[in-house]
Short mmCIF file of C-alpha atoms and ligand atoms in Angstrom, two decimals:
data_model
loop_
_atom_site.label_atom_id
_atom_site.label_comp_id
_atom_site.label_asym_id
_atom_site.label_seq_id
_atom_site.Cartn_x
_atom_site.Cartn_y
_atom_site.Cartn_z
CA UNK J 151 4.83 108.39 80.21
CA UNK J 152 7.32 108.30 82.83
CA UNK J 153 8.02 105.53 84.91
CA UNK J 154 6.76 106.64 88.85
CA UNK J 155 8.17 104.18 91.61
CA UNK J 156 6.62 104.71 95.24
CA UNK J 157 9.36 103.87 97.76
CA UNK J 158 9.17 103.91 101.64
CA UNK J 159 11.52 105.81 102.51
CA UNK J 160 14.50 108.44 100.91
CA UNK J 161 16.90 105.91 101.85
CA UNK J 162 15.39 103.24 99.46
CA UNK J 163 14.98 105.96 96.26
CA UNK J 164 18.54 106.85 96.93
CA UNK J 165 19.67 102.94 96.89
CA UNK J 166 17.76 102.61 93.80
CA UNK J 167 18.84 105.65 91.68
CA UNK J 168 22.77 104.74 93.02
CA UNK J 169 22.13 101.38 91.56
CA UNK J 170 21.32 102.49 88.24
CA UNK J 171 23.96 105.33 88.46
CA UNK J 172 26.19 102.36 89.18
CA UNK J 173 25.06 100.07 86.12
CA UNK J 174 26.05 103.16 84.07
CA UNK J 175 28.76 104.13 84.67
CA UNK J 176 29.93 100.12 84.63
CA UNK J 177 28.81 100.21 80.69
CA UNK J 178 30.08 103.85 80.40
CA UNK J 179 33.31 104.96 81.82
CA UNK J 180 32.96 107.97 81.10
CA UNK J 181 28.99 109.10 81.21
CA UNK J 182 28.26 112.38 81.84
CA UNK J 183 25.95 112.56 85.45
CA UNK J 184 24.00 115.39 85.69
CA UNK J 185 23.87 116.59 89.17
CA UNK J 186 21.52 118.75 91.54
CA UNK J 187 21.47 120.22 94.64
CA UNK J 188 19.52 120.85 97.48
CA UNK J 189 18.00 118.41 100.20
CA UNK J 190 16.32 115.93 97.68
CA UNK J 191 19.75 114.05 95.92
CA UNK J 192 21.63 113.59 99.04
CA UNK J 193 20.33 109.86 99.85
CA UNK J 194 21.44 109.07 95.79
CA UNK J 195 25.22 110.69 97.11
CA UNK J 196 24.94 108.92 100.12
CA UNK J 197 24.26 105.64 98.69
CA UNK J 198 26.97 105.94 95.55
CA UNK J 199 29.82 106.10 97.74
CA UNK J 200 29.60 102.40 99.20
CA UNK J 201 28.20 101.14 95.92
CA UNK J 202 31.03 103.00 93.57
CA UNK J 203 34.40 101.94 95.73
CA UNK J 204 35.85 99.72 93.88
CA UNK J 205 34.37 101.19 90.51
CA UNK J 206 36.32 103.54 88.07
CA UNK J 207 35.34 106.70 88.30
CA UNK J 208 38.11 108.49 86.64
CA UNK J 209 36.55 109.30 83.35
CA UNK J 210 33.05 110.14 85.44
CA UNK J 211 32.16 113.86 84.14
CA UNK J 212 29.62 115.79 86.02
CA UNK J 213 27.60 119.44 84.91
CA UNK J 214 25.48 120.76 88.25
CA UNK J 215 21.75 122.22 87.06
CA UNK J 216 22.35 125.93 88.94
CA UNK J 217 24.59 128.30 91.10
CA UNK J 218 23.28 131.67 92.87
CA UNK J 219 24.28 134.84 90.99
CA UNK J 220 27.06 136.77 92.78
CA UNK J 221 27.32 134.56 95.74
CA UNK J 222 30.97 134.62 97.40
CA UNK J 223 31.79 131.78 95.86
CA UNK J 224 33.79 130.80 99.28
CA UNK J 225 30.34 130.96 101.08
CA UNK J 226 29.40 127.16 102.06
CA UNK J 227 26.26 126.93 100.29
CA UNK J 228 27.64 128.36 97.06
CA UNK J 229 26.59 124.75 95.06
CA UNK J 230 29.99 125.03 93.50
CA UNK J 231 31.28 124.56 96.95
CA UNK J 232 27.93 121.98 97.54
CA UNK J 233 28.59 119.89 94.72
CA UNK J 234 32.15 119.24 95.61
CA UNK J 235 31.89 118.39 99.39
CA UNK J 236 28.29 116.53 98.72
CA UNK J 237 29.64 114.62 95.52
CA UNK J 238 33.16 115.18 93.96
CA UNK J 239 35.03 114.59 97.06
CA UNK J 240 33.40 111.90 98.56
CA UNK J 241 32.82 109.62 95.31
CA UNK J 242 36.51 110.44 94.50
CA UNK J 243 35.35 112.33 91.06
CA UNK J 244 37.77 114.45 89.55
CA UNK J 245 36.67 117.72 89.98
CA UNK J 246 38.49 118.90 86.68
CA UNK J 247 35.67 117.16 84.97
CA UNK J 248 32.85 118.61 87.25
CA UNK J 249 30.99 122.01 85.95
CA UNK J 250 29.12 124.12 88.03
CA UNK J 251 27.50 127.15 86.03
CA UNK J 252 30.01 130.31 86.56
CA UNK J 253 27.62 132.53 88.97
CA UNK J 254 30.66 135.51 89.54
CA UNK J 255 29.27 138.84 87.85
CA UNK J 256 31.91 139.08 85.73
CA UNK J 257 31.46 136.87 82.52
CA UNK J 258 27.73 136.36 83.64
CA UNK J 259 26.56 138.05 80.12
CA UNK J 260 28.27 134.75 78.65
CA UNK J 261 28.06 132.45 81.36
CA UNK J 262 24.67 130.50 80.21
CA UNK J 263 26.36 130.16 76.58
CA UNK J 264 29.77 128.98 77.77
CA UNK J 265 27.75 126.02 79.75
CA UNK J 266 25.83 124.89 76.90
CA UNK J 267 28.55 124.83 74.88
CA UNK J 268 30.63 123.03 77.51
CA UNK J 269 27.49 120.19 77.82
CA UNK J 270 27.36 119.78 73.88
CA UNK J 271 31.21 119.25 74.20
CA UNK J 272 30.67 116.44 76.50
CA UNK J 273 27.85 115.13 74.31
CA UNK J 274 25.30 115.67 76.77
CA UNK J 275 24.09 114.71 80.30
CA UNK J 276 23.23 110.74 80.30
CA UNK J 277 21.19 110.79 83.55
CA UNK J 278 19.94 113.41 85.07
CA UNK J 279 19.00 113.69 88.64
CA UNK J 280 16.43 116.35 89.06
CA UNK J 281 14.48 117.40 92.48
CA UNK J 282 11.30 119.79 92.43
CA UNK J 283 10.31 122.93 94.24
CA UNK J 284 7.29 123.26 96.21
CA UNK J 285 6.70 125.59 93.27
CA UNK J 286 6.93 122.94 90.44
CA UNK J 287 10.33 124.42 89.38
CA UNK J 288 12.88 122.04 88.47
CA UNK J 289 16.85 123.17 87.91
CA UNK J 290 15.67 127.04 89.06
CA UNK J 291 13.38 127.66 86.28
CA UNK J 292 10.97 129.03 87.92
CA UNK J 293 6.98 129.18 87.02
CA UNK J 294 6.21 130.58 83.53
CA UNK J 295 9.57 129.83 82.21
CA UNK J 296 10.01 128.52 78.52
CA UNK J 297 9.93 124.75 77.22
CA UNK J 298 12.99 125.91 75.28
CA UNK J 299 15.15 127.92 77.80
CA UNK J 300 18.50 127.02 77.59
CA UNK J 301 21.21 127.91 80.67
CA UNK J 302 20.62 131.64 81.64
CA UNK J 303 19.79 133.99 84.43
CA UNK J 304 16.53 133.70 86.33
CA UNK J 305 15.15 135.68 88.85
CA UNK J 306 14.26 133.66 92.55
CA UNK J 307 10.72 133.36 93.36
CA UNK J 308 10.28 134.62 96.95
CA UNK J 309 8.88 130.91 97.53
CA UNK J 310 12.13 129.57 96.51
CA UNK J 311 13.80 132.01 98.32
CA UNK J 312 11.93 131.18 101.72
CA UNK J 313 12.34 127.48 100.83
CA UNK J 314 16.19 127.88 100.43
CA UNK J 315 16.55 130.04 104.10
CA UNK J 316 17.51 127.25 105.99
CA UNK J 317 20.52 127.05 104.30
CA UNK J 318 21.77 130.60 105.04
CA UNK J 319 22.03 132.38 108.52
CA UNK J 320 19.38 134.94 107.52
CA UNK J 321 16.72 134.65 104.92
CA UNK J 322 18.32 137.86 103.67
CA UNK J 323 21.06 136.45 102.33
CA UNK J 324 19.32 134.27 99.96
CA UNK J 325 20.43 135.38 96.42
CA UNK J 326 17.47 136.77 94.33
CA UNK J 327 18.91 135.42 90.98
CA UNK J 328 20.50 132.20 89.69
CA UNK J 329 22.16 130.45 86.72
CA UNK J 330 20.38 127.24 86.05
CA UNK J 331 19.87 125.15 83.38
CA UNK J 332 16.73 125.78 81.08
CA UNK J 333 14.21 123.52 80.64
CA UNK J 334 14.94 122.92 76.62
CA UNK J 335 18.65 122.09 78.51
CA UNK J 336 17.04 119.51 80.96
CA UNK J 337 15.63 117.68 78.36
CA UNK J 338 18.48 117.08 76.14
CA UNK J 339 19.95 114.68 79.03
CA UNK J 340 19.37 110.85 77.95
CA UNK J 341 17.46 109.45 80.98
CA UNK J 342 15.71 112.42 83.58
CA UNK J 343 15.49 110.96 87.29
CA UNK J 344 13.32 113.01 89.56
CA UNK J 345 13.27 112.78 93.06
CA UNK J 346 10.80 114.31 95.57
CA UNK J 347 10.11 113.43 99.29
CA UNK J 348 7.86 114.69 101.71
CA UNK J 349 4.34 115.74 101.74
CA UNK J 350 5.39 119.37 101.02
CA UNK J 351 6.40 118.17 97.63
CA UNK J 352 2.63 116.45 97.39
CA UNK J 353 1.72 118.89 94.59
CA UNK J 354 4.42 119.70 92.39
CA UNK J 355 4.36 115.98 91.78
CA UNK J 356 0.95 115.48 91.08
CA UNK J 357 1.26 118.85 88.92
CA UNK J 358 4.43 117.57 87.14
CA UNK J 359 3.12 114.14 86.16
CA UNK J 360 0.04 114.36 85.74
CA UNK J 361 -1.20 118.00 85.24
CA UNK J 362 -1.38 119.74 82.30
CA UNK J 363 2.16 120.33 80.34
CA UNK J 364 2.22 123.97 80.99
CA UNK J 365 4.87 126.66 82.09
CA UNK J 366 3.17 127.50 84.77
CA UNK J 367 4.61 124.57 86.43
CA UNK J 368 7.91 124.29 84.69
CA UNK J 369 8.15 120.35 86.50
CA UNK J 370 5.63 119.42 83.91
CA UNK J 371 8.02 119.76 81.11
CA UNK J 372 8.73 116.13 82.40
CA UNK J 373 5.88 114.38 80.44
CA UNK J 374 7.78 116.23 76.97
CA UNK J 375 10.59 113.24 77.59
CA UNK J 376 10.99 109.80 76.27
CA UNK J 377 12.29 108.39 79.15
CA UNK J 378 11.83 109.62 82.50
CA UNK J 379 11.75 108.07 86.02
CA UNK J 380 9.95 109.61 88.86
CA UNK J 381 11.03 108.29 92.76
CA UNK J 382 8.75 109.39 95.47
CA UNK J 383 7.98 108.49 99.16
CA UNK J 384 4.61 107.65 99.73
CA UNK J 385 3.76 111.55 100.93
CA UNK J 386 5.26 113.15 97.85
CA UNK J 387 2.56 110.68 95.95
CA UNK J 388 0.06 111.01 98.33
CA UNK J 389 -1.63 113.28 95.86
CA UNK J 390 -0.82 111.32 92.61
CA UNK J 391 -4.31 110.22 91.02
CA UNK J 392 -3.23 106.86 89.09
CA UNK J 393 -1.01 106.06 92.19
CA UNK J 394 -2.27 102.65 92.47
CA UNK J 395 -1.48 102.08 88.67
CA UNK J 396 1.69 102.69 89.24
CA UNK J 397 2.33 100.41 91.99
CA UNK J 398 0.95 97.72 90.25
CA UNK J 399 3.18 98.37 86.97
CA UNK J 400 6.43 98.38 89.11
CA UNK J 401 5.10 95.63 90.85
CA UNK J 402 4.75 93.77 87.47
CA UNK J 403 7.61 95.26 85.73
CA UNK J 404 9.19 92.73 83.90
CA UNK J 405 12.86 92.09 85.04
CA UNK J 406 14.67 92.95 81.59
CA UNK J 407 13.26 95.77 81.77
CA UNK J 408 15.60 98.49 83.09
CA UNK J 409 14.83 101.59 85.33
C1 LIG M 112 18.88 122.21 92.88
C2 LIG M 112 17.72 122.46 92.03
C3 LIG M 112 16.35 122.64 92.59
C4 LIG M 112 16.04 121.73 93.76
C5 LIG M 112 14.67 122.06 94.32
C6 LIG M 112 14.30 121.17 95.49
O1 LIG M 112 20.04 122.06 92.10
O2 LIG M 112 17.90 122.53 90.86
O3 LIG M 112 15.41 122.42 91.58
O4 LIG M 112 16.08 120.40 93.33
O5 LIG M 112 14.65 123.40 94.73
O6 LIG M 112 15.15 121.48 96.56
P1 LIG M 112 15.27 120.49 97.79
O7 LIG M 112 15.81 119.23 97.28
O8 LIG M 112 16.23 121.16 98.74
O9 LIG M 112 13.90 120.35 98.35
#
């Protein structure tokens, strides 16, 4: 079962992920971060940068879940362009060993196999920070997609389209596919992380942890994984049944006992 820690506030689940981001990279020079996007990761960014000065980040490699399909990649919220303004640049990474899947048209009809083969290369994500849709989707794999979906082209729901708007000047502009990560991808990485904050979020939480395992809410693939940690505020587990339980078992958690 994975391991779900309540937290106050974003800024507390983004101290504690850093922390352990930290601790690994300290034993492992060069682990291999898996990295997301969107609103959810930002307090883990924001934290790492105080915590990692003075660590050595050199051999730090990084592989992003997604990228939009045939989005300029100049355009701001390309999450090439996210990734290295929200994480390569300030934590001093070097971006020749941070992957974003290849979203230009040409080279798409390889670009989900040249990714996996580039994460096997590596040896595979060690941590992986994941957020959720309102949708249950985690990395873009959207509802009904496959336990074993490896890094390919998916089509946007309109939900995840209307979710995403606020990044873009016009809800338009939205891409209507992606490259992400599959969900048979996701859970090759060591250790998954999942973040989610904000009532919003309420029931693709409850859904992903405790619901059935089903593609219907791609999140639940979660409870397929040996070791998972799931970091909440109190309204994205406002809706978690065994909630209490698991405030008392990170309450008691024993201190060898790592995240
Ligand atoms: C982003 C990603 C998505 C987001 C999800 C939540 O790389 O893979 O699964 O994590 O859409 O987005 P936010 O965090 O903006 O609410």
């Amino acid at each position: 079962m994975a391991e779900i820690v309540i937290v106050e506030s974003a800024a507390d689940a983004g101290g504690l992920v850093a922390d352990e981001i930290v601790r690994l990279v300290r034993t492992r020079p060069d682990a291999v971060l898996g990295l997301a996007t969107g609103s959810t990761p930002l307090p883990v960014y924001d934290a790492l940068r105080s915590r990692l000065s003075g660590v050595d980040v050199s051999r730090v490699r990084g592989f992003a879940l997604d990228e939009y399909v045939g989005i300029d990649p100049r355009h701001l919220e390309s999450y090439r362009n996210v990734i290295f303004r929200e994480v390569v640049e300030p934590l001093g990474l070097d971006p020749a060993r941070v992957r974003v899947p290849d979203g230009s048209l040409e080279g798409i009809a390889h670009a989900g196999d040249d990714y996996e083969a580039a994460l096997a290369d590596a040896g595979g994500v060690d941590l992986q920070i994941l957020g959720i849709g309102t949708d249950g989707h985690i990395g873009f794999n959207e509802p009904g997609s496959s336990f074993a979906s490896l890094t390919r082209v998916k089509t946007l729901t309109a939900q995840t389209r209307a979710d995403n708007a606020r990044f873009f000047d016009h809800p338009d502009d939205v891409p209507m596919h992606c490259i992400t990560q599959g969900l048979g991808t996701i859970l090759r990485a060591k250790h998954l992380v999942l973040l989610a904050f904000g009532a919003a979020k309420a029931e693709a939480v409850a859904g992903a942890v405790e619901g059935p395992v089903t593609a219907s809410l791609p999140g639940s693939a979660i409870q397929l994984h040996p070791h998972v940690t799931v970091v909440a505020d109190e309204a994205a587990a406002s809706q978690l049944r065994f909630a209490d339980y698991y405030r008392y078992t990170w309450a008691h958690k024993p201190e060898w006992r790592e995240l």
